XYZ file of C-alpha atoms in Angstrom:
268
model
C 32.233 39.524 46.562
C 32.555 37.435 50.231
C 33.895 33.572 49.577
C 32.814 32.676 52.671
C 29.044 32.567 50.893
C 30.510 30.392 48.244
C 31.189 26.301 49.077
C 30.275 22.682 47.601
C 29.455 19.834 49.080
C 29.501 16.380 46.955
C 26.803 13.953 49.010
C 25.104 10.648 47.866
C 21.543 10.494 46.213
C 19.988 7.289 47.993
C 16.513 7.548 46.990
C 18.135 6.907 43.613
C 20.369 3.968 43.321
C 20.631 2.062 40.702
C 20.894 -1.207 39.448
C 23.926 -2.697 40.900
C 23.345 -1.623 44.000
C 26.282 1.718 43.610
C 24.345 5.283 44.813
C 25.206 8.128 42.188
C 26.987 11.319 44.116
C 25.865 14.287 43.755
C 26.393 17.990 44.284
C 25.565 20.815 45.478
C 26.422 24.590 45.000
C 25.373 26.631 48.003
C 26.117 31.026 47.151
C 24.415 33.252 49.536
C 22.611 30.754 51.257
C 20.564 29.644 47.392
C 21.592 26.379 45.822
C 21.742 24.708 42.738
C 22.692 21.109 41.758
C 23.584 18.424 39.644
C 25.699 15.172 38.832
C 28.862 13.973 39.555
C 28.740 11.123 37.105
C 30.403 8.518 39.740
C 28.634 5.927 41.850
C 30.244 4.580 44.780
C 29.458 2.212 47.266
C 27.512 3.699 50.133
C 29.472 1.094 52.892
C 33.167 3.668 52.295
C 30.945 7.177 51.703
C 32.743 9.811 54.053
C 29.906 11.840 55.244
C 30.721 14.642 57.451
C 34.278 14.254 54.762
C 31.849 14.315 51.765
C 34.674 11.712 51.030
C 35.840 7.847 49.317
C 36.986 6.371 52.406
C 39.940 3.693 52.114
C 42.573 3.358 50.097
C 41.348 1.121 47.705
C 41.792 2.053 43.968
C 38.687 2.739 43.863
C 37.636 5.010 46.773
C 41.451 6.711 45.474
C 40.781 6.831 42.295
C 37.183 7.978 42.768
C 38.552 11.356 45.520
C 40.508 12.359 42.445
C 37.803 12.641 40.794
C 35.236 14.546 42.872
C 39.124 16.558 44.134
C 39.276 17.742 39.917
C 35.286 18.521 39.629
C 35.838 21.159 43.226
C 38.953 22.838 41.441
C 36.400 22.912 38.874
C 33.589 24.348 40.174
C 36.729 26.880 42.256
C 37.549 28.285 38.597
C 34.236 28.642 37.429
C 33.650 31.424 40.325
C 36.293 32.974 39.793
C 35.695 34.076 36.283
C 31.963 34.120 37.582
C 33.005 37.024 40.522
C 35.136 38.379 38.061
C 32.642 38.142 35.283
C 30.030 39.619 37.150
C 28.534 41.481 40.111
C 25.831 39.017 40.719
C 26.411 35.928 41.394
C 24.256 32.927 41.696
C 24.742 29.000 42.560
C 24.106 28.034 38.738
C 25.418 30.677 37.311
C 28.606 28.941 38.830
C 26.890 25.499 37.605
C 26.329 26.955 34.855
C 29.811 28.337 33.922
C 30.909 25.146 35.507
C 28.955 22.861 33.104
C 29.550 24.803 29.497
C 27.024 26.221 29.630
C 27.892 30.258 29.341
C 29.383 29.691 26.416
C 26.886 29.613 22.629
C 25.445 26.378 21.867
C 25.715 24.138 24.500
C 22.540 25.070 25.967
C 19.629 22.436 24.580
C 16.942 25.126 24.995
C 19.988 27.930 23.248
C 20.721 25.441 20.020
C 16.051 24.490 19.850
C 15.710 28.672 20.572
C 19.015 29.414 17.312
C 17.456 27.315 15.330
C 14.075 27.972 15.145
C 15.639 31.997 14.827
C 17.122 30.756 11.497
C 14.066 29.164 10.903
C 11.296 31.015 10.685
C 14.085 33.254 8.476
C 12.700 29.913 5.646
C 9.742 30.036 6.413
C 7.622 30.440 2.535
C 10.812 29.915 1.130
C 12.015 26.580 1.682
C 10.217 25.397 4.941
C 6.548 25.328 6.441
C 4.342 27.239 8.382
C 2.904 24.398 9.875
C 6.651 22.596 11.072
C 7.791 25.909 11.720
C 4.663 26.054 14.326
C 5.349 21.919 15.111
C 9.284 23.992 15.920
C 8.236 26.047 18.142
C 5.148 24.209 20.659
C 8.007 21.923 20.482
C 10.540 24.399 22.182
C 8.380 25.123 24.587
C 6.903 21.776 24.954
C 11.319 21.032 26.519
C 11.628 24.986 28.559
C 7.943 23.492 30.289
C 10.220 20.226 31.506
C 12.700 21.421 31.982
C 11.596 24.365 34.928
C 9.201 21.257 36.428
C 11.319 18.370 36.291
C 14.455 19.968 37.123
C 14.323 23.669 38.391
C 16.311 24.837 36.179
C 16.170 27.370 32.844
C 17.739 25.370 30.857
C 19.743 22.103 29.778
C 23.719 21.975 29.122
C 24.804 19.350 26.135
C 26.308 16.794 28.127
C 24.045 16.645 30.539
C 21.758 14.826 28.122
C 20.988 10.959 29.282
C 18.286 8.725 27.147
C 15.972 8.836 30.922
C 15.985 12.474 30.343
C 14.282 11.204 26.526
C 11.759 8.917 27.932
C 10.530 11.255 30.464
C 10.269 14.374 27.757
C 7.757 11.541 26.451
C 5.775 10.579 30.037
C 5.716 14.365 30.563
C 4.122 14.448 26.955
C 2.154 11.454 27.495
C 0.486 13.049 31.450
C 0.358 16.193 31.452
C 0.566 17.617 27.870
C -2.488 14.375 28.005
C -1.307 14.276 23.502
C -1.399 10.860 21.944
C 1.181 8.234 20.967
C 1.206 10.210 17.414
C 1.075 13.435 18.529
C 4.007 12.775 20.882
C 5.807 11.205 17.395
C 5.294 14.184 15.742
C 6.690 15.993 18.400
C 10.010 13.913 19.565
C 10.838 13.967 15.082
C 11.832 17.831 15.887
C 13.279 17.239 18.413
C 15.025 14.831 17.386
C 16.603 16.449 14.559
C 18.121 18.979 17.053
C 19.466 16.717 19.143
C 21.167 15.753 15.812
C 21.998 19.325 14.578
C 24.363 19.613 18.160
C 26.198 15.685 17.727
C 26.570 17.268 13.844
C 28.741 19.954 15.593
C 30.970 18.618 18.135
C 28.535 20.304 21.111
C 27.126 16.751 21.942
C 29.206 14.037 22.648
C 26.556 10.838 21.960
C 22.981 10.717 21.154
C 20.786 9.935 24.564
C 18.234 8.942 21.190
C 20.239 5.794 20.525
C 18.751 3.618 22.866
C 15.425 5.321 22.731
C 12.048 3.814 20.172
C 8.522 5.053 19.111
C 6.877 4.718 16.136
C 3.214 6.100 14.042
C 0.445 4.262 14.717
C -2.187 3.876 12.120
C -5.068 4.820 12.235
C -8.000 4.403 10.908
C -10.014 7.876 9.630
C -13.390 7.233 9.610
C -15.798 9.255 8.397
C -18.992 12.211 8.801
C -23.222 11.653 9.027
C -25.575 13.975 7.360
C -26.469 14.512 11.185
C -22.707 14.969 11.989
C -22.548 17.838 9.172
C -25.881 19.310 10.296
C -24.802 20.174 12.995
C -21.370 21.057 12.632
C -23.097 23.947 10.220
C -25.494 24.759 12.605
C -23.361 25.072 15.651
C -21.881 28.182 17.255
C -18.344 28.556 18.943
C -16.523 30.817 21.985
C -14.381 31.678 18.890
C -14.879 32.943 16.407
C -11.522 31.735 14.783
C -14.029 28.109 15.523
C -16.358 29.560 12.682
C -14.298 29.928 9.825
C -13.033 26.904 9.637
C -15.509 25.256 10.017
C -16.967 26.979 7.550
C -14.137 26.397 4.784
C -13.896 22.341 5.762
C -17.868 22.781 5.340
C -16.777 24.364 1.946
C -14.471 21.296 1.446
C -16.530 18.645 2.219
C -19.374 20.241 -0.269
C -16.785 21.108 -3.386
C -13.891 18.108 -2.773
C -11.365 20.864 -2.258
C -8.094 18.154 -1.111
C -7.463 19.965 1.708
C -3.803 20.513 0.317
C -5.377 23.313 -2.566
C -7.892 25.229 0.707
C -4.232 25.323 3.297
C -2.795 27.365 -0.515
C -6.012 29.818 -1.368
C -4.152 33.143 0.001
C -7.565 35.821 0.942
């Protein structure tokens, strides 16, 4: 591949200044006109940033340390680009970015770890694990996958890129995009937290992005159905045949006093 199609650029993310006034430096990788980017984890003063060179100006200790960090990132990306070229005939900006961030290695990304967990979990359903808990893990995986695509325009995210902001943004996504109430959000964040603990325990994640996160389950007072409401339910029609079966089972429990758990454990 012609190396002229490959570029690395550092730029300031001016629309997201930190509380201390510093501006985050982003790294943009371009291959054949297609772009992929990530945070360099370096914050700088805008006044000493040179747009033309993509580096810090001056001889101050801050400028020297910052430029040394940017040089290290550039060298790492060049190495990653060469590795992708050697291993794959089709090179993209995202592949280079992923290779640099360690996304190409097994169990280094959130969704890869989550997917492997779900595959292992599925094998224990009916023995040590329930179908309900397995389906919940699958639902959370699907929500995370959609969130990452929508928010970050990526197919996956490196574990070491997870921050407390990622956790709170995902909660907001569940509340606003999926319209889930607090207790549903709580029930989805627990499996997600479990995956993160697995990653930490295996040494794939150096810090816990959940460390400052808190969510508590809200106590709900369950009401009861009136005779009129039960009659409406009995005589109601449903679009899906499956719902009629669920209704029939519920009504059966209502008039017999059979518990939900006993109903759940009945075979055909």
